[in-house]
């Protein structure tokens, strides 16, 4: 059985993240969305809020039973070991993502050589979407309908306006 972890801060989850998750579901038997507590980043939403938003979205998806959402506050490689996962999935948008992602995958490989990182390129229509830009656009009263699902938009409006 193939199992993958898709980690991130997801503050909040966007259509770009969801595209990666849906594509991962067609490639792996089980996808674990690992939501980082993210103490190094000042998150807009608490871990509980970020988990709840993702759970609301995936409820009712076909193949829903193959996806789970979990928070973590430890080394990602330790989370992978706890869940018997050997593959970390990351999305790549632009060359600018590559440098950080390459370094991160090298560090993880060094910490746990048996765990591999795989990358999926962002779908063209999503390559410019990031959680931080969506928050910025929302804060400035821009239209975010094309970037996040309705429940995430509602939470963003509640927080930022
Ligand atoms: P992190 O703080 O770990 O970078 P993010 O929530 O920003 O967490 O991103 C999680 C993962 O999703 C990263 O691999 C990131 O490159 C990827 N990602 C973010 N936005 C998109 C997008 N629009 N399309 C594809 N992948 C994306």
Short mmCIF file of C-alpha atoms and ligand atoms in Angstrom, two decimals:
data_model
loop_
_atom_site.label_atom_id
_atom_site.label_comp_id
_atom_site.label_asym_id
_atom_site.label_seq_id
_atom_site.Cartn_x
_atom_site.Cartn_y
_atom_site.Cartn_z
CA UNK A 1 0.00 0.00 0.00
CA UNK A 2 1.49 3.37 -1.03
CA UNK A 3 1.20 6.16 1.48
CA UNK A 4 2.37 9.76 1.19
CA UNK A 5 2.58 12.75 3.52
CA UNK A 6 1.79 16.19 2.10
CA UNK A 7 3.09 18.67 4.68
CA UNK A 8 2.59 22.40 4.90
CA UNK A 9 1.47 25.31 7.00
CA UNK A 10 -1.80 25.67 5.05
CA UNK A 11 -2.49 29.13 6.50
CA UNK A 12 -5.01 28.83 4.93
CA UNK A 13 -5.39 26.00 2.42
CA UNK A 14 -5.77 27.24 -1.18
CA UNK A 15 -6.93 25.82 -4.51
CA UNK A 16 -3.24 25.27 -5.32
CA UNK A 17 -2.83 22.95 -2.32
CA UNK A 18 -6.12 21.18 -3.13
CA UNK A 19 -4.97 20.51 -6.67
CA UNK A 20 -1.81 18.80 -5.34
CA UNK A 21 -3.90 16.74 -2.87
CA UNK A 22 -6.32 15.56 -5.58
CA UNK A 23 -3.49 14.61 -7.90
CA UNK A 24 -1.77 12.78 -5.03
CA UNK A 25 -4.99 10.81 -4.43
CA UNK A 26 -4.79 9.44 -7.95
CA UNK A 27 -1.15 8.39 -7.44
CA UNK A 28 -1.15 6.96 -3.91
CA UNK A 29 -3.47 4.71 -1.88
CA UNK A 30 -3.39 7.02 1.12
CA UNK A 31 -2.63 10.73 1.48
CA UNK A 32 -1.93 12.25 4.89
CA UNK A 33 -2.17 16.04 4.96
CA UNK A 34 0.23 17.09 7.72
CA UNK A 35 -0.48 20.57 9.04
CA UNK A 36 2.51 22.16 10.76
CA UNK A 37 1.86 23.94 14.02
CA UNK A 38 4.19 26.53 12.49
CA UNK A 39 5.56 28.33 15.51
CA UNK A 40 8.40 29.74 13.42
CA UNK A 41 5.83 31.49 11.22
CA UNK A 42 3.22 33.82 12.67
CA UNK A 43 0.10 32.08 11.42
CA UNK A 44 -3.19 33.92 10.91
CA UNK A 45 -5.21 30.83 11.83
CA UNK A 46 -4.66 28.50 14.79
CA UNK A 47 -3.75 24.89 14.08
CA UNK A 48 -7.30 23.83 15.04
CA UNK A 49 -8.83 26.33 12.60
CA UNK A 50 -6.53 25.21 9.76
CA UNK A 51 -7.34 21.54 10.42
CA UNK A 52 -11.07 22.28 10.59
CA UNK A 53 -11.09 24.17 7.28
CA UNK A 54 -9.35 21.27 5.51
CA UNK A 55 -11.64 18.66 7.10
CA UNK A 56 -14.72 20.60 5.97
CA UNK A 57 -13.42 20.67 2.39
CA UNK A 58 -12.50 17.01 2.05
CA UNK A 59 -15.75 15.77 3.64
CA UNK A 60 -17.84 14.31 0.85
CA UNK A 61 -15.01 14.05 -1.68
CA UNK A 62 -15.01 10.78 -3.64
CA UNK A 63 -12.22 8.71 -2.10
CA UNK A 64 -12.47 10.73 1.10
CA UNK A 65 -11.55 7.68 3.19
CA UNK A 66 -8.07 7.68 1.58
CA UNK A 67 -7.26 11.18 2.84
CA UNK A 68 -6.64 12.20 6.43
CA UNK A 69 -5.61 15.45 8.08
CA UNK A 70 -3.28 15.65 11.07
CA UNK A 71 -1.47 18.40 12.91
CA UNK A 72 2.18 18.04 13.89
CA UNK A 73 4.65 19.90 16.01
CA UNK A 74 7.82 17.86 15.58
CA UNK A 75 10.37 17.10 12.88
CA UNK A 76 8.56 16.12 9.69
CA UNK A 77 10.74 13.02 9.31
CA UNK A 78 9.73 11.93 12.83
CA UNK A 79 6.06 12.43 11.89
CA UNK A 80 6.67 10.27 8.79
CA UNK A 81 8.24 7.52 10.88
CA UNK A 82 5.38 7.60 13.40
CA UNK A 83 2.94 7.06 10.52
CA UNK A 84 5.11 4.55 8.61
CA UNK A 85 5.41 6.83 5.59
CA UNK A 86 8.47 6.90 3.34
CA UNK A 87 7.42 9.59 0.87
CA UNK A 88 7.05 13.34 1.44
CA UNK A 89 5.18 15.22 -1.29
CA UNK A 90 5.79 18.91 -1.99
CA UNK A 91 4.42 21.24 -4.65
CA UNK A 92 6.67 23.39 -6.80
CA UNK A 93 5.42 26.66 -8.23
CA UNK A 94 8.39 28.58 -9.52
CA UNK A 95 12.16 28.45 -9.60
CA UNK A 96 12.04 30.52 -6.43
CA UNK A 97 10.41 27.57 -4.58
CA UNK A 98 13.10 25.23 -5.82
CA UNK A 99 16.04 26.49 -3.81
CA UNK A 100 14.28 26.21 -0.45
CA UNK A 101 12.61 22.90 -1.34
CA UNK A 102 15.90 21.42 -2.55
CA UNK A 103 17.60 22.41 0.71
CA UNK A 104 14.70 21.09 2.81
CA UNK A 105 14.65 17.74 1.00
CA UNK A 106 18.44 17.47 1.48
CA UNK A 107 18.11 18.08 5.20
CA UNK A 108 15.30 15.54 5.54
CA UNK A 109 17.27 12.99 3.53
CA UNK A 110 20.23 13.55 5.81
CA UNK A 111 18.12 13.12 8.95
CA UNK A 112 16.35 10.01 7.63
CA UNK A 113 17.95 8.59 4.44
CA UNK A 114 15.11 6.13 3.81
CA UNK A 115 12.53 8.92 3.43
CA UNK A 116 12.29 10.42 -0.08
CA UNK A 117 10.81 13.75 -1.20
CA UNK A 118 8.78 13.86 -4.41
CA UNK A 119 7.71 17.07 -6.16
CA UNK A 120 4.61 17.80 -8.20
CA UNK A 121 4.63 20.90 -10.38
CA UNK A 122 1.80 23.36 -9.76
CA UNK A 123 -0.96 23.27 -12.36
CA UNK A 124 -0.61 26.28 -14.67
CA UNK A 125 -3.77 28.00 -13.46
CA UNK A 126 -2.57 27.79 -9.83
CA UNK A 127 1.11 28.59 -10.13
CA UNK A 128 0.70 32.15 -8.76
CA UNK A 129 -1.48 31.19 -5.77
CA UNK A 130 0.08 31.32 -2.31
CA UNK A 131 -1.55 31.54 1.12
CA UNK A 132 0.28 34.76 1.87
CA UNK A 133 -0.76 36.49 -1.38
CA UNK A 134 -4.37 35.41 -0.90
CA UNK A 135 -4.36 36.93 2.60
CA UNK A 136 -2.87 40.14 1.22
CA UNK A 137 -5.46 40.40 -1.57
CA UNK A 138 -8.27 39.71 0.91
CA UNK A 139 -6.95 42.31 3.35
CA UNK A 140 -7.00 44.87 0.52
CA UNK A 141 -10.62 43.97 -0.38
CA UNK A 142 -9.71 42.07 -3.57
CA UNK A 143 -11.76 39.18 -4.95
CA UNK A 144 -10.38 35.81 -3.78
CA UNK A 145 -13.16 33.57 -5.19
CA UNK A 146 -10.82 31.88 -7.68
CA UNK A 147 -8.11 31.10 -5.16
CA UNK A 148 -9.79 29.43 -2.16
CA UNK A 149 -12.95 27.36 -1.47
CA UNK A 150 -16.03 29.16 -0.09
CA UNK A 151 -15.52 28.07 3.55
CA UNK A 152 -11.94 29.39 3.53
CA UNK A 153 -13.09 32.66 1.99
CA UNK A 154 -15.67 33.05 4.77
CA UNK A 155 -13.01 32.46 7.47
CA UNK A 156 -10.64 34.93 5.79
CA UNK A 157 -13.34 37.59 5.64
CA UNK A 158 -14.14 37.01 9.31
CA UNK A 159 -10.47 37.42 10.30
CA UNK A 160 -9.33 40.20 7.99
CA UNK A 161 -12.27 42.52 7.45
P1 LIG B 1 5.20 25.61 3.89
O1 LIG B 1 5.21 26.62 5.01
O2 LIG B 1 5.63 24.24 4.34
O3 LIG B 1 5.89 26.05 2.63
P2 LIG B 1 2.66 25.98 2.50
O4 LIG B 1 1.30 25.77 3.07
O5 LIG B 1 3.03 27.36 2.07
O6 LIG B 1 3.65 25.40 3.60
O7 LIG B 1 2.88 25.02 1.25
C1 LIG B 1 2.80 23.62 1.37
C2 LIG B 1 3.27 22.98 0.10
O8 LIG B 1 2.36 23.28 -0.95
C3 LIG B 1 4.64 23.45 -0.40
O9 LIG B 1 5.30 22.35 -1.00
C4 LIG B 1 4.29 24.49 -1.44
O10 LIG B 1 5.32 24.62 -2.40
C5 LIG B 1 3.05 23.87 -2.04
N1 LIG B 1 2.17 24.87 -2.66
C6 LIG B 1 1.75 26.04 -2.15
N2 LIG B 1 0.95 26.70 -3.02
C7 LIG B 1 0.88 25.91 -4.13
C8 LIG B 1 0.24 26.06 -5.40
N3 LIG B 1 -0.45 27.15 -5.73
N4 LIG B 1 0.38 25.04 -6.29
C9 LIG B 1 1.12 23.96 -5.98
N5 LIG B 1 1.77 23.77 -4.81
C10 LIG B 1 1.65 24.74 -3.90
#
